Every structure is written in C-alpha cells, then in structure tokens.
Short mmCIF file of C-alpha atoms in Angstrom, two decimals:
data_model
loop_
_atom_site.label_atom_id
_atom_site.label_comp_id
_atom_site.label_asym_id
_atom_site.label_seq_id
_atom_site.Cartn_x
_atom_site.Cartn_y
_atom_site.Cartn_z
CA UNK A 83 22.60 164.96 127.30
CA UNK A 84 21.57 161.85 129.24
CA UNK A 85 21.64 162.08 133.02
CA UNK A 86 23.95 159.28 134.21
CA UNK A 87 21.98 158.96 137.43
CA UNK A 88 18.85 157.80 135.61
CA UNK A 89 18.55 154.55 133.68
CA UNK A 90 18.90 154.69 129.92
CA UNK A 91 15.54 153.57 128.52
CA UNK A 92 17.23 151.92 125.54
CA UNK A 93 19.03 149.60 127.95
CA UNK A 94 15.85 147.70 128.75
CA UNK A 95 14.59 147.45 125.18
CA UNK A 96 15.59 143.82 124.74
CA UNK A 97 15.01 141.77 127.93
CA UNK A 98 16.43 138.67 126.25
CA UNK A 99 19.96 140.06 126.55
CA UNK A 100 21.93 139.70 129.75
CA UNK A 101 21.72 142.63 132.15
CA UNK A 102 25.42 143.42 131.94
CA UNK A 103 25.09 143.76 128.15
CA UNK A 104 21.94 145.88 128.28
CA UNK A 105 23.43 148.17 130.91
CA UNK A 106 26.94 148.51 129.47
CA UNK A 107 28.14 152.13 129.66
CA UNK A 108 27.89 153.93 126.30
CA UNK A 109 29.27 157.33 127.28
CA UNK A 110 32.00 158.56 129.60
CA UNK A 111 29.34 159.92 131.98
CA UNK A 112 27.93 156.40 132.46
CA UNK A 113 31.23 154.84 133.57
CA UNK A 114 31.05 154.50 137.37
CA UNK A 115 33.85 154.41 139.89
CA UNK A 116 36.70 155.33 137.51
CA UNK A 117 36.53 159.13 137.56
CA UNK A 118 40.29 159.87 137.28
CA UNK A 119 40.60 157.72 134.14
CA UNK A 120 37.39 159.04 132.58
CA UNK A 121 38.34 162.67 133.18
CA UNK A 122 41.82 162.14 131.72
CA UNK A 123 40.51 160.48 128.56
CA UNK A 124 37.69 162.96 128.08
CA UNK A 125 40.04 165.92 128.35
CA UNK A 126 42.54 164.27 125.99
CA UNK A 127 39.77 163.91 123.39
CA UNK A 128 38.52 167.47 123.91
CA UNK A 129 42.01 168.91 123.42
CA UNK A 130 42.88 166.52 120.58
CA UNK A 131 45.78 164.98 122.50
CA UNK A 132 45.04 161.36 121.70
CA UNK A 133 48.12 159.15 122.00
CA UNK A 134 48.81 156.25 119.67
CA UNK A 135 48.54 153.47 122.29
CA UNK A 136 46.77 153.00 125.64
CA UNK A 137 47.14 150.23 128.21
CA UNK A 138 44.11 149.59 130.44
CA UNK A 139 45.01 147.49 133.49
CA UNK A 140 42.68 146.19 136.19
CA UNK A 141 40.57 143.34 137.58
CA UNK A 142 37.83 141.82 135.49
CA UNK A 143 34.50 143.59 135.27
CA UNK A 144 35.80 147.05 136.17
CA UNK A 145 35.07 148.72 132.82
CA UNK A 146 38.23 148.34 130.73
CA UNK A 147 36.60 147.13 127.50
CA UNK A 148 33.58 149.42 127.88
CA UNK A 149 35.85 152.43 128.34
CA UNK A 150 37.88 151.38 125.30
CA UNK A 151 34.73 151.33 123.16
CA UNK A 152 33.64 154.73 124.48
CA UNK A 153 37.08 156.13 123.69
CA UNK A 154 36.78 154.74 120.15
CA UNK A 155 33.42 156.52 119.86
CA UNK A 156 34.82 159.79 121.17
CA UNK A 157 37.74 159.68 118.71
CA UNK A 158 35.42 159.14 115.72
CA UNK A 159 32.22 160.92 116.85
CA UNK A 160 30.75 163.29 114.27
CA UNK A 161 28.95 165.47 116.85
CA UNK A 162 31.35 165.32 119.78
CA UNK A 163 30.74 167.73 122.64
CA UNK A 164 33.23 170.34 123.73
CA UNK A 165 33.96 168.28 126.84
CA UNK A 166 35.02 165.29 124.74
CA UNK A 167 31.82 163.31 125.33
CA UNK A 168 30.59 161.26 122.34
CA UNK A 169 27.02 161.95 121.26
CA UNK A 170 26.13 158.23 120.91
CA UNK A 171 23.58 159.14 118.23
CA UNK A 172 25.62 159.88 115.09
CA UNK A 173 26.27 157.25 112.43
CA UNK A 174 29.78 156.55 113.71
CA UNK A 175 28.70 156.12 117.36
CA UNK A 176 25.76 153.90 116.43
CA UNK A 177 27.92 151.71 114.21
CA UNK A 178 30.48 151.27 117.01
CA UNK A 179 27.77 150.60 119.59
CA UNK A 180 26.15 147.94 117.41
CA UNK A 181 29.46 146.31 116.50
CA UNK A 182 29.14 147.19 112.80
CA UNK A 183 32.06 149.60 112.48
CA UNK A 184 34.72 148.14 110.19
CA UNK A 185 37.39 150.41 111.64
CA UNK A 186 36.94 149.42 115.29
CA UNK A 187 38.45 145.97 115.57
CA UNK A 188 38.21 144.02 118.83
CA UNK A 189 40.69 141.15 119.16
CA UNK A 190 40.64 138.47 121.83
CA UNK A 191 44.32 137.74 122.41
CA UNK A 192 43.48 134.45 124.14
CA UNK A 193 42.28 133.00 120.82
CA UNK A 194 44.28 135.17 118.40
CA UNK A 195 47.63 135.34 120.12
CA UNK A 196 49.89 133.64 117.60
CA UNK A 197 52.60 135.40 115.65
CA UNK A 198 50.63 134.82 112.41
CA UNK A 199 47.70 136.79 113.87
CA UNK A 200 50.02 139.62 114.84
CA UNK A 201 51.57 139.78 111.38
CA UNK A 202 48.12 139.89 109.79
CA UNK A 203 47.18 142.75 112.11
CA UNK A 204 50.32 144.65 111.12
CA UNK A 205 49.47 144.33 107.44
CA UNK A 206 45.86 145.49 107.91
CA UNK A 207 46.88 148.41 110.12
CA UNK A 208 48.81 149.95 107.25
CA UNK A 209 45.65 150.39 105.14
CA UNK A 210 43.51 153.52 105.41
CA UNK A 211 40.26 153.48 107.46
CA UNK A 212 37.14 152.42 105.55
CA UNK A 213 34.47 154.64 107.16
CA UNK A 214 35.72 156.39 110.28
CA UNK A 215 38.25 159.10 110.99
CA UNK A 216 40.69 156.75 112.72
CA UNK A 217 41.03 152.99 113.02
CA UNK A 218 41.01 151.66 116.60
CA UNK A 219 42.34 148.26 117.62
CA UNK A 220 41.08 146.99 120.99
CA UNK A 221 43.15 143.97 122.08
CA UNK A 222 41.57 142.31 125.11
CA UNK A 223 43.63 140.12 127.48
CA UNK A 224 46.74 141.29 125.68
CA UNK A 225 48.96 139.37 128.10
CA UNK A 226 47.87 136.17 126.31
CA UNK A 227 49.83 137.08 123.19
CA UNK A 228 52.81 134.86 122.51
CA UNK A 229 56.33 136.33 122.84
CA UNK A 230 56.75 136.23 119.06
CA UNK A 231 53.43 138.04 118.61
CA UNK A 232 54.57 140.78 120.99
CA UNK A 233 57.79 141.12 119.01
CA UNK A 234 55.83 141.40 115.77
CA UNK A 235 53.66 144.19 117.21
CA UNK A 236 56.45 146.06 118.95
CA UNK A 237 57.51 148.29 116.06
CA UNK A 238 53.90 148.97 115.02
CA UNK A 239 52.88 150.01 118.55
CA UNK A 240 55.99 152.16 118.85
CA UNK A 241 55.41 154.03 115.56
CA UNK A 242 51.93 153.29 114.19
CA UNK A 243 50.39 155.11 111.21
CA UNK A 244 48.70 158.38 112.08
CA UNK A 245 45.25 156.89 111.52
CA UNK A 246 45.69 153.99 114.01
CA UNK A 247 45.10 153.91 117.78
CA UNK A 248 45.78 150.86 119.93
CA UNK A 249 43.92 150.17 123.18
CA UNK A 250 45.35 147.19 125.06
CA UNK A 251 43.45 145.70 128.01
CA UNK A 252 44.81 143.21 130.53
CA UNK A 253 44.11 141.75 133.95
CA UNK A 254 47.76 140.68 134.37
CA UNK A 255 50.17 143.46 133.57
CA UNK A 256 53.15 141.44 134.83
CA UNK A 257 52.89 139.25 131.73
CA UNK A 258 53.07 142.20 129.35
CA UNK A 259 56.65 142.89 128.21
CA UNK A 260 58.14 146.14 129.58
CA UNK A 261 59.01 147.14 126.02
CA UNK A 262 55.26 147.22 125.25
CA UNK A 263 54.26 148.97 128.49
CA UNK A 264 56.84 151.72 127.97
CA UNK A 265 55.29 152.58 124.59
CA UNK A 266 51.75 153.06 125.92
CA UNK A 267 49.86 155.42 128.20
CA UNK A 268 48.84 153.28 131.16
CA UNK A 269 45.58 153.61 133.12
CA UNK A 270 44.89 151.44 136.17
CA UNK A 271 41.24 150.56 136.80
CA UNK A 272 40.29 150.05 140.44
CA UNK A 273 37.87 147.67 142.08
CA UNK A 274 34.58 149.46 142.64
CA UNK A 275 33.38 150.27 146.17
CA UNK A 276 30.39 148.31 147.43
CA UNK A 277 28.19 151.40 147.70
CA UNK A 278 28.91 152.38 144.09
CA UNK A 279 27.94 148.93 142.84
CA UNK A 280 24.82 148.85 145.02
CA UNK A 281 23.73 152.27 143.71
CA UNK A 282 23.85 151.10 140.09
CA UNK A 283 22.05 147.85 140.97
CA UNK A 284 19.31 149.99 142.52
CA UNK A 285 18.93 151.93 139.26
CA UNK A 286 18.83 148.71 137.27
CA UNK A 287 16.14 147.05 139.40
CA UNK A 288 14.08 150.23 139.33
CA UNK A 289 14.20 150.36 135.53
CA UNK A 290 13.54 146.62 135.24
CA UNK A 291 10.40 146.89 137.39
CA UNK A 292 11.83 144.67 140.14
CA UNK A 293 11.39 145.33 143.86
CA UNK A 294 14.71 144.72 145.63
CA UNK A 295 15.59 145.08 149.29
CA UNK A 296 18.64 147.30 149.91
CA UNK A 297 20.18 144.51 152.02
CA UNK A 298 19.90 142.12 149.07
CA UNK A 299 21.59 144.51 146.67
CA UNK A 300 24.33 145.27 149.20
CA UNK A 301 24.97 141.55 149.59
CA UNK A 302 25.25 141.14 145.81
CA UNK A 303 27.64 144.09 145.69
CA UNK A 304 29.84 142.51 148.38
CA UNK A 305 29.87 139.18 146.58
CA UNK A 306 30.98 140.88 143.35
CA UNK A 307 34.29 141.84 145.00
CA UNK A 308 34.62 145.13 143.17
CA UNK A 309 33.50 143.94 139.72
CA UNK A 310 30.45 145.64 138.25
CA UNK A 311 29.96 142.99 135.57
CA UNK A 312 30.03 140.24 138.19
CA UNK A 313 27.42 142.12 140.22
CA UNK A 314 25.14 142.55 137.20
CA UNK A 315 25.48 138.89 136.22
CA UNK A 316 24.68 137.85 139.78
CA UNK A 317 21.65 140.14 139.86
CA UNK A 318 20.46 138.54 136.61
CA UNK A 319 20.77 135.10 138.23
CA UNK A 320 18.92 136.15 141.38
CA UNK A 321 16.12 137.82 139.39
CA UNK A 322 15.66 134.62 137.41
CA UNK A 323 15.37 132.72 140.70
CA UNK A 324 13.29 135.17 142.76
CA UNK A 325 11.17 136.89 140.11
CA UNK A 326 9.98 140.44 140.72
CA UNK A 327 10.86 140.45 144.44
CA UNK A 328 14.52 140.21 145.41
CA UNK A 329 15.23 139.65 149.10
CA UNK A 330 18.40 138.84 150.98
CA UNK A 331 17.23 135.28 151.57
CA UNK A 332 16.66 134.76 147.85
CA UNK A 333 20.22 135.93 147.13
CA UNK A 334 21.60 133.42 149.63
CA UNK A 335 19.48 130.61 148.22
CA UNK A 336 20.37 131.41 144.61
CA UNK A 337 24.14 131.35 145.15
CA UNK A 338 24.33 128.79 147.98
CA UNK A 339 25.35 131.16 150.77
CA UNK A 340 24.95 130.22 154.42
CA UNK A 341 23.25 132.69 156.73
CA UNK A 342 25.36 134.84 159.03
CA UNK A 343 24.23 133.00 162.16
CA UNK A 344 25.42 129.66 160.77
CA UNK A 345 28.78 131.13 159.73
CA UNK A 346 29.24 132.79 163.12
CA UNK A 347 28.41 129.57 164.94
CA UNK A 348 30.81 127.51 162.82
CA UNK A 349 33.60 130.02 163.37
CA UNK A 350 32.92 129.96 167.13
CA UNK A 351 33.38 126.19 167.39
CA UNK A 352 36.44 126.26 165.14
CA UNK A 353 38.13 128.84 167.34
CA UNK A 354 37.08 126.88 170.43
CA UNK A 355 38.65 123.73 168.98
CA UNK A 356 35.41 121.71 169.20
CA UNK A 357 36.09 119.35 166.28
CA UNK A 358 33.00 117.08 166.57
CA UNK A 359 30.65 120.07 166.75
CA UNK A 360 32.41 121.74 163.82
CA UNK A 361 32.18 118.58 161.71
CA UNK A 362 28.46 118.29 162.43
CA UNK A 363 27.88 121.92 161.43
CA UNK A 364 29.81 121.40 158.19
CA UNK A 365 27.67 118.33 157.43
CA UNK A 366 24.50 120.30 158.16
CA UNK A 367 25.54 123.06 155.76
CA UNK A 368 26.36 120.53 153.07
CA UNK A 369 23.02 118.74 153.56
CA UNK A 370 21.24 122.09 153.26
CA UNK A 371 22.75 122.55 149.80
CA UNK A 372 25.17 125.32 150.71
CA UNK A 373 28.27 125.82 148.59
CA UNK A 374 31.10 124.91 150.96
CA UNK A 375 33.59 126.82 148.85
CA UNK A 376 31.47 129.91 149.52
CA UNK A 377 31.24 128.90 153.18
CA UNK A 378 35.05 128.92 153.42
CA UNK A 379 35.11 132.41 151.91
CA UNK A 380 32.39 133.56 154.30
CA UNK A 381 34.43 132.20 157.21
CA UNK A 382 37.41 134.15 155.92
CA UNK A 383 35.41 137.37 155.74
CA UNK A 384 33.86 136.94 159.18
CA UNK A 385 37.20 135.86 160.66
CA UNK A 386 38.92 138.96 159.33
CA UNK A 387 36.21 141.17 160.80
CA UNK A 388 36.58 139.53 164.19
CA UNK A 389 40.36 139.59 164.05
CA UNK A 390 40.31 143.37 163.95
CA UNK A 391 38.12 143.49 167.07
CA UNK A 392 39.98 140.95 169.24
CA UNK A 393 43.49 142.17 168.45
CA UNK A 394 43.95 143.26 172.06
CA UNK A 395 43.49 139.68 173.29
CA UNK A 396 46.72 138.07 172.15
CA UNK A 397 45.65 134.46 172.75
CA UNK A 398 42.30 134.82 170.98
CA UNK A 399 43.89 136.75 168.14
CA UNK A 400 46.50 134.05 167.54
CA UNK A 401 43.89 131.30 167.53
CA UNK A 402 41.58 133.24 165.23
CA UNK A 403 44.46 134.15 162.91
CA UNK A 404 45.40 130.47 162.64
CA UNK A 405 41.84 129.51 161.73
CA UNK A 406 41.67 132.43 159.28
CA UNK A 407 44.83 131.30 157.48
CA UNK A 408 43.50 127.77 157.17
CA UNK A 409 40.03 128.80 155.91
CA UNK A 410 41.54 131.27 153.45
CA UNK A 411 43.62 128.57 151.82
CA UNK A 412 40.73 126.11 151.99
CA UNK A 413 38.46 128.52 150.13
CA UNK A 414 40.98 128.99 147.32
CA UNK A 415 41.92 125.32 147.00
CA UNK A 416 38.33 124.14 147.41
CA UNK A 417 37.06 126.34 144.61
CA UNK A 418 39.92 125.21 142.39
CA UNK A 419 39.86 121.51 143.16
CA UNK A 420 36.24 120.90 144.13
CA UNK A 421 37.05 119.43 147.56
CA UNK A 422 35.99 122.21 149.91
CA UNK A 423 34.17 119.83 152.28
CA UNK A 424 37.24 117.66 152.86
CA UNK A 425 39.42 120.70 153.48
CA UNK A 426 36.93 122.19 155.94
CA UNK A 427 36.71 118.86 157.78
CA UNK A 428 40.49 118.67 158.02
CA UNK A 429 40.54 122.19 159.42
CA UNK A 430 37.94 121.19 162.00
CA UNK A 431 40.06 118.21 163.08
CA UNK A 432 43.22 120.29 163.04
CA UNK A 433 41.84 123.04 165.25
CA UNK A 434 40.74 120.45 167.78
CA UNK A 435 44.42 120.08 168.66
CA UNK A 436 46.21 122.27 171.20
CA UNK A 437 48.95 122.71 168.59
CA UNK A 438 48.84 125.75 166.27
CA UNK A 439 46.63 125.46 163.22
CA UNK A 440 48.52 125.53 159.92
CA UNK A 441 47.37 126.17 156.39
CA UNK A 442 48.80 122.92 155.10
CA UNK A 443 45.44 121.43 154.21
CA UNK A 444 45.67 122.58 150.63
CA UNK A 445 49.03 120.99 149.83
CA UNK A 446 48.96 118.28 147.18
CA UNK A 447 48.07 114.97 148.77
CA UNK A 448 50.90 113.13 147.06
CA UNK A 449 53.39 112.98 149.90
CA UNK A 450 54.14 109.74 151.68
CA UNK A 451 52.68 108.89 155.04
CA UNK A 452 55.08 110.05 157.78
CA UNK A 453 54.62 106.77 159.63
CA UNK A 454 55.88 104.85 156.65
CA UNK A 455 58.73 107.29 156.13
CA UNK A 456 59.77 106.66 159.69
CA UNK A 457 59.69 102.89 159.41
CA UNK A 458 61.12 102.56 155.90
CA UNK A 459 64.57 100.96 155.56
CA UNK A 460 67.47 103.29 154.70
CA UNK A 461 68.28 104.12 151.06
CA UNK A 462 70.93 101.39 150.83
CA UNK A 463 68.27 98.73 151.28
CA UNK A 464 65.17 99.91 149.39
CA UNK A 465 62.05 97.93 150.03
CA UNK A 466 58.32 98.46 149.85
CA UNK A 467 57.15 99.69 153.25
CA UNK A 468 54.46 97.88 155.16
CA UNK A 469 51.41 99.80 156.25
CA UNK A 470 51.47 101.34 159.69
CA UNK A 471 48.91 100.06 162.12
CA UNK A 472 46.98 101.54 164.96
CA UNK A 473 46.75 99.07 167.78
CA UNK A 474 45.19 99.48 171.23
CA UNK A 475 48.16 100.69 173.34
CA UNK A 476 48.52 100.64 177.10
CA UNK A 477 48.61 103.96 178.90
CA UNK A 478 51.27 106.29 177.60
CA UNK A 479 52.00 108.56 180.54
CA UNK A 480 49.65 111.47 181.11
CA UNK A 481 48.98 112.06 177.42
CA UNK A 482 47.54 108.71 176.32
CA UNK A 483 45.03 106.18 177.50
CA UNK A 484 44.15 102.69 176.31
CA UNK A 485 41.32 102.61 173.83
CA UNK A 486 39.02 99.86 172.72
CA UNK A 487 40.55 97.26 170.43
CA UNK A 488 40.04 97.80 166.71
CA UNK A 489 41.36 96.33 163.47
CA UNK A 490 44.66 97.65 162.18
CA UNK A 491 44.18 100.87 160.19
CA UNK A 492 46.21 101.43 157.10
CA UNK A 493 47.27 105.01 156.46
CA UNK A 494 47.42 105.76 152.72
CA UNK A 495 50.86 106.36 151.27
CA UNK A 496 52.47 107.43 148.06
CA UNK A 497 55.88 106.40 146.77
CA UNK A 498 58.40 105.18 149.37
CA UNK A 499 60.70 107.81 150.83
CA UNK A 500 63.93 107.42 152.85
CA UNK A 501 63.64 107.18 156.59
CA UNK A 502 65.44 109.59 158.92
CA UNK A 503 69.18 109.24 158.55
CA UNK A 504 70.73 107.06 161.26
CA UNK A 505 74.32 105.94 161.78
CA UNK A 506 75.67 102.88 159.98
CA UNK A 507 72.58 102.63 157.75
CA UNK A 508 70.60 100.88 160.49
CA UNK A 509 66.82 100.89 160.76
CA UNK A 510 65.70 103.85 162.93
CA UNK A 511 64.95 102.98 166.51
CA UNK A 512 61.78 103.81 168.40
CA UNK A 513 63.68 106.49 170.33
CA UNK A 514 64.86 108.06 167.06
CA UNK A 515 61.33 108.16 165.69
CA UNK A 516 60.00 109.67 168.92
CA UNK A 517 62.73 112.30 168.91
CA UNK A 518 61.95 113.34 165.33
CA UNK A 519 58.18 112.82 165.42
CA UNK A 520 57.41 116.51 165.09
CA UNK A 521 59.46 116.66 161.89
CA UNK A 522 57.67 113.58 160.55
CA UNK A 523 54.25 115.09 161.25
CA UNK A 524 55.15 118.37 159.53
CA UNK A 525 56.15 116.46 156.37
CA UNK A 526 52.93 114.46 156.32
CA UNK A 527 50.36 114.69 153.55
CA UNK A 528 47.32 116.91 154.23
CA UNK A 529 45.07 113.85 154.52
CA UNK A 530 47.24 112.03 157.08
CA UNK A 531 48.59 114.92 159.12
CA UNK A 532 45.44 115.79 161.12
CA UNK A 533 44.94 112.10 161.95
CA UNK A 534 48.41 111.53 163.48
CA UNK A 535 49.20 114.98 164.79
CA UNK A 536 48.41 114.11 168.40
CA UNK A 537 49.54 110.47 168.28
CA UNK A 538 52.77 109.27 169.85
CA UNK A 539 54.97 106.43 168.61
CA UNK A 540 54.37 103.58 171.06
CA UNK A 541 55.92 100.42 169.67
CA UNK A 542 58.13 99.50 166.70
CA UNK A 543 58.16 95.94 165.38
CA UNK A 544 60.36 95.79 162.30
CA UNK A 545 58.71 98.10 159.76
CA UNK A 546 55.41 98.12 161.70
CA UNK A 547 54.86 101.16 163.93
CA UNK A 548 52.10 101.27 166.54
CA UNK A 549 50.74 104.68 167.57
CA UNK A 550 48.99 105.67 170.79
CA UNK A 551 46.04 108.05 170.76
CA UNK A 552 45.65 110.51 173.66
CA UNK A 553 42.64 110.45 175.91
CA UNK A 554 39.55 112.03 174.43
CA UNK A 555 40.66 111.51 170.83
CA UNK A 556 38.61 108.42 170.02
CA UNK A 557 37.15 110.37 167.10
CA UNK A 558 40.57 110.53 165.40
CA UNK A 559 41.13 106.84 166.01
CA UNK A 560 37.74 106.15 164.44
CA UNK A 561 38.68 108.13 161.34
CA UNK A 562 41.86 106.09 160.94
CA UNK A 563 39.88 102.86 161.27
CA UNK A 564 37.38 104.12 158.68
CA UNK A 565 40.18 104.86 156.22
CA UNK A 566 41.63 101.40 156.74
CA UNK A 567 38.28 99.81 155.83
CA UNK A 568 37.63 102.07 152.82
#
C-alpha cells in the first residue's frame, strides 16, 4: 500500500502535464483535508452499503471530482482491500484512471445540460454495463442542468437500475432542486486549511526536484483560499517563472502581489485620510506592474487582521472598518470589471473626507449627476439639463475659501432625472438644494460622488449651479477641472 505522506513516483512521470493533473489523488488515502467524507465512503464500500446517488457539494478545487473517480474505482475494483481502498493496479482501476472505462461516464452539465442530453442519459442508463461491475455517472456542475433536464432525471435518480450509481458534484447547491437533493446522500467538502495545502506543496516540490522556501509555499497556500487545485496551478506558474528555486519574492512577482510593507503603508494613509499620499502610492504600485485587484484583496486581508487588534479603540476601529468595507467591494468589482485602479483612487479620495467612508464605489456608474438632478426642471416641464459648473466662489463661512479661477468643469451625467419635489412645480431654490444636499450626494454616481461630497451649493443661476470647495481641497477641484477638459 502506498504511503500517502510520500509522493507517488508515477505522478512525475510526464512533466508535460500540469501539476494538478499529475498529482491528482488516486486512492482514498491520498485525498487530503476531507477525512470525514473519505472515511464515510470507504466504510460504505467495505460494508457494501453503496447508495444509488451521491451529491458532492463544495468550493472549487477541494476534491469533489477526484473523490468521485476514486469512489468509482472502489465500487468496481477487482482487488479491493478490506478497508474499502481500491488497489489502483487492477484492470478496472487502471482503465478508470486513464479515462478508458466505458462504464464510468463523466458529464459536464455546463455543456450537456439540455433536456435532450438528459433523455439520452436515461436511455443509456437502462443498458447493462459493458466491462465493469457497476456503471457510474459523474455529473459535474450539476446545477447547470436546465429545469427540464432535472425533471427528466428525477425518476431515474429516485429509482435507478441496480447496476447504476450517480455521483453529482456542484459548487452551488442552492441551484439544485430540493427534489434531487432529497434523493441523494449529500457530502459537503470544506475549504482546506493553509497548513494542509502547504504540506502537500512541500511534497510536490520535493518530488519535482525544486527547492522552495517554506514562506513561499505558505504564501501560495494562502492565495489558493482553501482550494488545492488552485494552489497546485499557482505553484506550476511560479515554477515556470522562477525555475528550480522558488522564493517568496518570486511568488509575488509571478502573480503581481505587492510586498507587505507597501500594503501596510497604503492602508496607513487610507486610514489617516491622506488622499494625495494614497493616490501616489496607488500610482507607484501600478507603475511597478502590481495587480491592483490583488492589491485591493491584500488591503482587505491586512485590514481585517488590524481590525481584530484595534477593536478596543472605537474611533480607529470605525475608520478601519469603513476602509475595509470599501476595499472589499473594490476588490470584487475591480476583478469583475477590470477597473480596480479607478475604484482604489475613489476610495483614496473618499477617505480624505471627514465623513464616513461608504462602499458605494462599485455601484454602476449610470446614475445622473446629483448637481444636475438638483437643477433640473420639475417633471411637468422636462428639458435637457445644462452642465453644472465649478466657479471660483467667495468665502463660504468657515468651511470654504476662495480658490484660483478655473474654467467651468462639466460633471458627467446620464439620463435626466426629476429634481427634488417642490410646491407648485417651481424650480428648486438654492435653499432647497442646500437643505437636501446630503440626499443629493448619496444618490450620486460613484464617479461624481467623491468629487462633490465636500462641496456646498453656493449660487444658483437658472439651471446652472455653482459649488464652493472647502479650504485644502484644491485637489478635488483639480480633478473636476480635469474631467471637464477630458
């Protein structure tokens, strides 16, 4: 019997294959981090208590498909051990391992999810196995099946022929009908701990003849977020970049990570509200080739760590929590929409304000400019709004100061929207706009909001609203002017 703590020498026989394929678990003993599931399945095989349908649920890369294949081996193994472990050397096990077994059918529901595919499966399931003891259907991403396909399979999964076993795998159990779930034995796969992933990466690098620093492998394990396949794919990428010596710096360079000192410094200035310094640091990271989507995620991780240590300081905790909410949403939206730099810059501007930071930076930038909403005629008299301007105002009490004259700055807008409701359908007055300015700012688009958050309505001339910038906010005024010239 192979010792699961030592690398399988057959795994490194073909270096042209990806690491996650060469090191895929082939026996129950080689599945890591899922002991409760493995022990349950192994005992079920040993006692011949195989059920007709299984449902494997869990995040990607946690071993669902690999475990399904091992279970198919164990069911059909010709030299199975008393503990339910497949031998992985008999004709049946080898055929399943090499993908040549006619009676182990893997189906990708994402590309074979139509009702016609399900009906074809039902017809084939009724025929006897060709070579093996039992026919096993492994349906990956089963939640991608259409509703009609689920209905077609329902009766078969409920009462399949004695020679058929279904293994359904999904990352989104909420999209699987309850009528299907209730007819299966469900097993939930967990994200793997960092130390478990790092231990297997150590075995892999040792067998591959690669020298790897423990810190580098731990960093890869953290980046994998509980997925072994993600960790192995990332290790493959880093080895291609760094060669036979894997260091922490090579991991950061290969995936575009910023170093911890840079992340800590950026988080410090964000929490301190130093917008110009934060913007410069973001630009430096971008110029250095760092992935700003990853930077946002690193800020989230570091912010969470700090939040747990400053919880006793209420003011610091609130400020840090606000920054953490904003960076968390920026990381998600930036990765999805490819605009992580813009979102980080908006966060930097936003945290420069004494007002609480919000996570509104990732809202769709299709809302109308609040300035134009304020100055737009009422619904009874629709008209195209004129662009708001930023003119050099005189001093506005203790919160504003005159700034150097500059051309009028247009603030981008979408479709016209009704102005605040006022009596008799009249155009809103300057006092009305000032009284509801906070509401207008909250409804602003994510691009405009940080630019006008600290402004105050100063003068209203028809549909043209002039805003006053507070002292020390020339940077914001400059951004507005830049947008007007773009």
